[in-house]
mmCIF file of C-alpha atoms in Angstrom:
data_model
loop_
_atom_site.group_PDB
_atom_site.id
_atom_site.type_symbol
_atom_site.label_atom_id
_atom_site.label_comp_id
_atom_site.label_asym_id
_atom_site.label_seq_id
_atom_site.Cartn_x
_atom_site.Cartn_y
_atom_site.Cartn_z
ATOM 1 C CA SER A 1 -6.684 -8.313 19.880
ATOM 2 C CA THR A 2 -10.390 -7.239 20.062
ATOM 3 C CA PHE A 3 -12.974 -8.150 22.837
ATOM 4 C CA PRO A 4 -16.408 -8.272 22.878
ATOM 5 C CA GLU A 5 -17.046 -5.884 26.029
ATOM 6 C CA SER A 6 -15.124 -3.252 23.707
ATOM 7 C CA GLN A 7 -17.196 0.128 23.925
ATOM 8 C CA HIS A 8 -15.515 1.286 20.437
ATOM 9 C CA LEU A 9 -14.944 -0.047 17.300
ATOM 10 C CA HIS A 10 -11.334 -1.700 16.741
ATOM 11 C CA ALA A 11 -10.689 -0.188 13.565
ATOM 12 C CA SER A 12 -12.513 1.553 10.423
ATOM 13 C CA ILE A 13 -11.848 2.077 6.647
ATOM 14 C CA GLY A 14 -13.880 4.469 4.317
ATOM 15 C CA PRO A 15 -15.845 5.502 2.919
ATOM 16 C CA VAL A 16 -14.929 2.624 0.454
ATOM 17 C CA PRO A 17 -15.245 3.857 -3.051
ATOM 18 C CA LEU A 18 -16.653 0.822 -5.367
ATOM 19 C CA ALA A 19 -15.024 -0.187 -8.479
ATOM 20 C CA THR A 20 -16.083 2.419 -11.376
ATOM 21 C CA PRO A 21 -15.039 3.461 -14.379
ATOM 22 C CA ASP A 22 -13.470 6.781 -12.730
ATOM 23 C CA PHE A 23 -10.935 4.474 -10.980
ATOM 24 C CA PRO A 24 -8.271 5.242 -9.622
ATOM 25 C CA GLN A 25 -10.163 6.570 -6.490
ATOM 26 C CA GLU A 26 -8.986 8.821 -3.920
ATOM 27 C CA ALA A 27 -7.496 8.072 -0.681
ATOM 28 C CA VAL A 28 -9.480 5.957 1.878
ATOM 29 C CA VAL A 29 -9.132 6.740 5.393
ATOM 30 C CA ILE A 30 -8.272 4.442 8.231
ATOM 31 C CA ARG A 31 -9.541 4.999 11.957
ATOM 32 C CA GLY A 32 -8.257 3.543 15.022
ATOM 33 C CA PRO A 33 -10.604 2.117 18.029
ATOM 34 C CA ARG A 34 -11.902 5.678 19.023
ATOM 35 C CA GLY A 35 -11.835 7.242 15.655
ATOM 36 C CA GLU A 36 -8.398 8.811 15.591
ATOM 37 C CA TRP A 37 -6.669 8.997 12.375
ATOM 38 C CA TYR A 38 -4.627 5.551 11.575
ATOM 39 C CA GLY A 39 -3.373 5.922 8.157
ATOM 40 C CA ILE A 40 -4.733 6.134 4.597
ATOM 41 C CA LEU A 41 -4.825 3.693 1.727
ATOM 42 C CA GLU A 42 -4.281 5.071 -1.423
ATOM 43 C CA PHE A 43 -3.442 4.303 -5.059
ATOM 44 C CA ASP A 44 -0.141 5.108 -6.514
ATOM 45 C CA VAL A 45 0.231 4.348 -10.264
ATOM 46 C CA GLN A 46 0.074 0.449 -10.223
ATOM 47 C CA GLU A 47 -0.057 -0.215 -6.781
ATOM 48 C CA TRP A 48 -1.980 0.785 -3.605
ATOM 49 C CA ARG A 49 0.360 1.917 -0.400
ATOM 50 C CA VAL A 50 -0.774 1.586 3.083
ATOM 51 C CA ARG A 51 0.610 4.948 5.001
ATOM 52 C CA ARG A 52 0.176 4.653 8.808
ATOM 53 C CA SER A 53 0.543 7.275 11.124
ATOM 54 C CA ASP A 54 3.845 5.823 12.653
ATOM 55 C CA GLY A 55 5.503 6.428 9.460
ATOM 56 C CA LEU A 56 5.417 3.013 8.298
ATOM 57 C CA THR A 57 4.229 2.269 4.619
ATOM 58 C CA TYR A 58 2.771 -0.886 3.095
ATOM 59 C CA VAL A 59 2.589 -2.007 -0.384
ATOM 60 C CA ILE A 60 -0.371 -4.021 -1.730
ATOM 61 C CA VAL A 61 -0.016 -5.112 -5.262
ATOM 62 C CA PRO A 62 -2.357 -7.133 -7.686
ATOM 63 C CA THR A 63 -0.666 -10.254 -9.645
ATOM 64 C CA GLU A 64 -0.886 -8.964 -13.083
ATOM 65 C CA GLY A 65 -4.149 -7.198 -12.369
ATOM 66 C CA LYS A 66 -5.870 -10.035 -11.100
ATOM 67 C CA LEU A 67 -5.993 -12.014 -7.846
ATOM 68 C CA PRO A 68 -4.078 -12.637 -5.460
ATOM 69 C CA VAL A 69 -3.408 -9.806 -4.306
ATOM 70 C CA ILE A 70 -0.152 -9.172 -2.301
ATOM 71 C CA ALA A 71 0.676 -7.237 0.783
ATOM 72 C CA MET A 72 4.265 -6.219 1.822
ATOM 73 C CA THR A 73 6.637 -3.918 3.376
ATOM 74 C CA THR A 74 8.288 -1.470 1.207
ATOM 75 C CA ALA A 75 11.535 -3.676 1.337
ATOM 76 C CA GLY A 76 9.682 -7.014 -0.114
ATOM 77 C CA CYS A 77 9.148 -8.685 2.543
ATOM 78 C CA ARG A 78 5.827 -10.236 2.328
ATOM 79 C CA LEU A 79 3.017 -9.577 4.848
ATOM 80 C CA GLY A 80 0.017 -11.234 3.440
ATOM 81 C CA SER A 81 -2.437 -11.769 0.765
ATOM 82 C CA MET A 82 -5.801 -12.413 -0.648
ATOM 83 C CA SER A 83 -7.012 -14.918 -3.117
ATOM 84 C CA LEU A 84 -9.534 -16.944 -4.701
ATOM 85 C CA GLY A 85 -10.330 -20.125 -2.858
ATOM 86 C CA GLY A 86 -11.712 -21.619 0.067
ATOM 87 C CA LEU A 87 -11.975 -24.515 2.530
ATOM 88 C CA GLY A 88 -12.581 -28.142 0.869
ATOM 89 C CA GLY A 89 -12.070 -26.477 -2.733
ATOM 90 C CA GLY A 90 -15.362 -23.962 -2.356
ATOM 91 C CA CYS A 91 -15.571 -20.626 -3.820
ATOM 92 C CA GLY A 92 -14.594 -17.605 -1.787
ATOM 93 C CA LEU A 93 -12.154 -15.252 -0.769
ATOM 94 C CA LEU A 94 -8.864 -16.800 1.089
ATOM 95 C CA VAL A 95 -6.808 -14.088 3.274
ATOM 96 C CA GLU A 96 -3.643 -15.390 4.729
ATOM 97 C CA VAL A 97 -1.689 -12.911 6.914
ATOM 98 C CA SER A 98 1.843 -13.572 8.106
ATOM 99 C CA ALA A 99 3.170 -13.501 11.634
ATOM 100 C CA GLY A 100 3.425 -10.457 13.695
ATOM 101 C CA ALA A 101 1.725 -8.823 10.886
ATOM 102 C CA ASP A 102 -1.308 -6.072 11.860
ATOM 103 C CA ALA A 103 -4.146 -9.005 10.615
ATOM 104 C CA LEU A 104 -7.043 -6.103 11.046
ATOM 105 C CA LEU A 105 -5.348 -3.511 8.987
ATOM 106 C CA LEU A 106 -4.320 -6.290 6.403
ATOM 107 C CA LEU A 107 -7.843 -7.518 6.220
ATOM 108 C CA LEU A 108 -9.626 -3.887 5.775
ATOM 109 C CA CYS A 109 -7.150 -2.779 3.481
ATOM 110 C CA LEU A 110 -6.857 -6.107 1.157
ATOM 111 C CA LEU A 111 -10.900 -6.124 1.098
ATOM 112 C CA THR A 112 -10.985 -2.443 -0.126
ATOM 113 C CA VAL A 113 -8.383 -2.774 -2.817
ATOM 114 C CA VAL A 114 -10.496 -5.550 -3.912
ATOM 115 C CA MET A 115 -13.722 -3.551 -3.950
ATOM 116 C CA ALA A 116 -12.049 -0.463 -5.348
ATOM 117 C CA THR A 117 -10.930 -2.327 -8.077
ATOM 118 C CA PRO A 118 -12.611 -2.847 -11.292
ATOM 119 C CA GLU A 119 -10.429 -6.355 -12.566
ATOM 120 C CA LEU A 120 -10.182 -7.367 -8.961
ATOM 121 C CA ALA A 121 -13.928 -6.827 -8.079
ATOM 122 C CA GLU A 122 -14.891 -8.516 -11.134
ATOM 123 C CA ASP A 123 -12.829 -11.664 -10.401
ATOM 124 C CA ALA A 124 -13.711 -11.675 -6.420
ATOM 125 C CA PHE A 125 -17.529 -11.092 -6.833
#
């Protein structure tokens, strides 16, 4: 959890490569509360991989190259997703995270994948 009185950022990711024709991009560094290395987000053939410093790996897969984007463990257990939608039928991005999953990590990574993937950025923005 995060606290307003904290003296440090809770997490950061970047620099975030914006969608360009040079896609796929280089790995993106994920840092923890005091700037320590927490993991990387990298593109691997047709999916993105989150490799945490503790060895856990998550997979983020666009559905047929479009939104929704699904995050899961390498064993196939769903961790969360990002899709188009909003409350009351409004326009926006809807992020869902499964109970027990690292919500902040998934939010940062899902947003980064959407911003760095030309087809997804076009759908979302």
